[in-house]
């Protein structure tokens, strides 16, 4: 009897692939290569992805035997979940797998931004030593605004209250009591915009959140604002943000995510007050192992239930 085909189209740790191998024909492909992806899913029962693969209508329509799409991570914005479910395909993610890694990375970006660590390191590597060029600011006493107080937002709040920041948050699905548990004060969206010294974004990308921070929202922030985005590109309008950074209406931004990745044409690239990283929030061994294992276990459960 032929073994069920499982396609893995983004890198996963070898230890997680080893758990799958005995149970299936494992097909490793590059999800960014559309032709290869479309050909590979034609007889697949399961597809495991991270953020590099677009699981859209075309991919799903090409995979009539598909039973599950497992996201080895959190964001499902690269999966057409509505169409998948209407076609009887289970869609799962790995909600807690990378929370701590993203929160720690966010803290790193906040400190690096306020203390100009990356620019200063570059400066020294070029043989320079102008200490006065990198005067920074303390976190202590500054107001941290968190947009989206879910798993990552709460872990960021816990960590940055320890740095003596005053933490405020906007999240319509969270109560004041839940926010208080992690040291955050719930405020309105407008208060978040107008009073944050550092504003960090931790919500999913969806039609409702795309462009949530556009020209008019960015016009209301403090000119000294440091904006941090480890959630998804496109939640902030890149053209509006680039214009504000160029005009000094926003002091700086630290961005791990872009509307298009890699961000070949982003107006935010090469600005001196932008610290850009290549979608590294979940880039730790532990997070990748947890996310990969979670996706693999979901696939194995579905294969077992379906008896394939
Ligand atoms: N850079 C990276 O490597 C990673 C990025 N992410 C991104 O971070 C996002 C957040 O992750 P989690 O905290 O685990 O998700 P979560 O689902 O636990 O929390 C998201 C929170 O956003 C809130 N929210 C939704 N719409 C909102 C709105 N319009 N205004 C304010 N709050 C709103 C929700 O109520 C929820 O509390 C993910 O969806 C993903 O896109 C996640 C993991 C890794
Ligand atoms: O797959 C990755 O490493 C990116 C993680 C991510 O963005 C997510 O889990 O939402």
PDB file of C-alpha atoms and ligand atoms in Angstrom, residues 10-12 49-52 71-78 93-95 97-99 102 230-232 256-257 261 279-284 287-288 291, ligand 2:
ATOM      1  CA  UNK A  10       9.377  25.541   4.839  1.00  0.00           C
ATOM      2  CA  UNK A  11      12.443  24.596   6.926  1.00  0.00           C
ATOM      3  CA  UNK A  12      11.709  22.485  10.029  1.00  0.00           C
ATOM      4  CA  UNK A  49       4.264  25.349   6.457  1.00  0.00           C
ATOM      5  CA  UNK A  50       5.855  28.247   8.260  1.00  0.00           C
ATOM      6  CA  UNK A  51       5.537  31.817   6.972  1.00  0.00           C
ATOM      7  CA  UNK A  52       7.349  31.360   3.647  1.00  0.00           C
ATOM      8  CA  UNK A  71       1.279  25.959  10.520  1.00  0.00           C
ATOM      9  CA  UNK A  72       4.508  25.461  12.479  1.00  0.00           C
ATOM     10  CA  UNK A  73       4.065  28.817  14.159  1.00  0.00           C
ATOM     11  CA  UNK A  74       1.283  31.256  14.986  1.00  0.00           C
ATOM     12  CA  UNK A  75       0.204  33.617  12.191  1.00  0.00           C
ATOM     13  CA  UNK A  76      -2.282  32.133   9.749  1.00  0.00           C
ATOM     14  CA  UNK A  77      -2.345  35.135   7.430  1.00  0.00           C
ATOM     15  CA  UNK A  78      -0.525  33.087   4.760  1.00  0.00           C
ATOM     16  CA  UNK A  93      -1.320  26.438  14.199  1.00  0.00           C
ATOM     17  CA  UNK A  94       1.026  26.144  17.177  1.00  0.00           C
ATOM     18  CA  UNK A  95      -0.167  28.960  19.446  1.00  0.00           C
ATOM     19  CA  UNK A  97       5.314  27.559  20.523  1.00  0.00           C
ATOM     20  CA  UNK A  98       7.212  30.791  19.982  1.00  0.00           C
ATOM     21  CA  UNK A  99       5.625  33.292  22.404  1.00  0.00           C
ATOM     22  CA  UNK A 102       9.106  36.722  20.163  1.00  0.00           C
ATOM     23  CA  UNK A 230       7.343  41.972  15.340  1.00  0.00           C
ATOM     24  CA  UNK A 231       3.769  41.025  14.353  1.00  0.00           C
ATOM     25  CA  UNK A 232       3.214  41.400  10.612  1.00  0.00           C
ATOM     26  CA  UNK A 256      11.099  42.375  12.062  1.00  0.00           C
ATOM     27  CA  UNK A 257       8.316  41.997   9.499  1.00  0.00           C
ATOM     28  CA  UNK A 261       9.255  39.406   2.523  1.00  0.00           C
ATOM     29  CA  UNK A 279      11.565  37.967  10.494  1.00  0.00           C
ATOM     30  CA  UNK A 280      13.587  36.558  13.374  1.00  0.00           C
ATOM     31  CA  UNK A 281      11.101  36.778  16.264  1.00  0.00           C
ATOM     32  CA  UNK A 282      10.618  33.015  16.367  1.00  0.00           C
ATOM     33  CA  UNK A 283      14.180  32.323  15.308  1.00  0.00           C
ATOM     34  CA  UNK A 284      15.378  30.220  18.234  1.00  0.00           C
ATOM     35  CA  UNK A 287      10.732  27.845  19.389  1.00  0.00           C
ATOM     36  CA  UNK A 288      11.344  26.038  16.112  1.00  0.00           C
ATOM     37  CA  UNK A 291       6.461  24.707  16.591  1.00  0.00           C
TER      38      UNK A 291
HETATM   39  O1  LIG B   2       7.831  30.608  10.796  1.00  0.00           O
HETATM   40  C1  LIG B   2       8.489  31.444  11.393  1.00  0.00           C
HETATM   41  O2  LIG B   2       9.607  31.282  11.834  1.00  0.00           O
HETATM   42  C2  LIG B   2       7.839  32.774  11.610  1.00  0.00           C
HETATM   43  C3  LIG B   2       7.039  32.742  12.867  1.00  0.00           C
HETATM   44  C4  LIG B   2       5.835  33.581  12.761  1.00  0.00           C
HETATM   45  O3  LIG B   2       5.833  34.623  12.158  1.00  0.00           O
HETATM   46  C5  LIG B   2       4.625  33.112  13.417  1.00  0.00           C
HETATM   47  O4  LIG B   2       4.691  32.107  14.153  1.00  0.00           O
HETATM   48  O5  LIG B   2       3.579  33.732  13.217  1.00  0.00           O
END
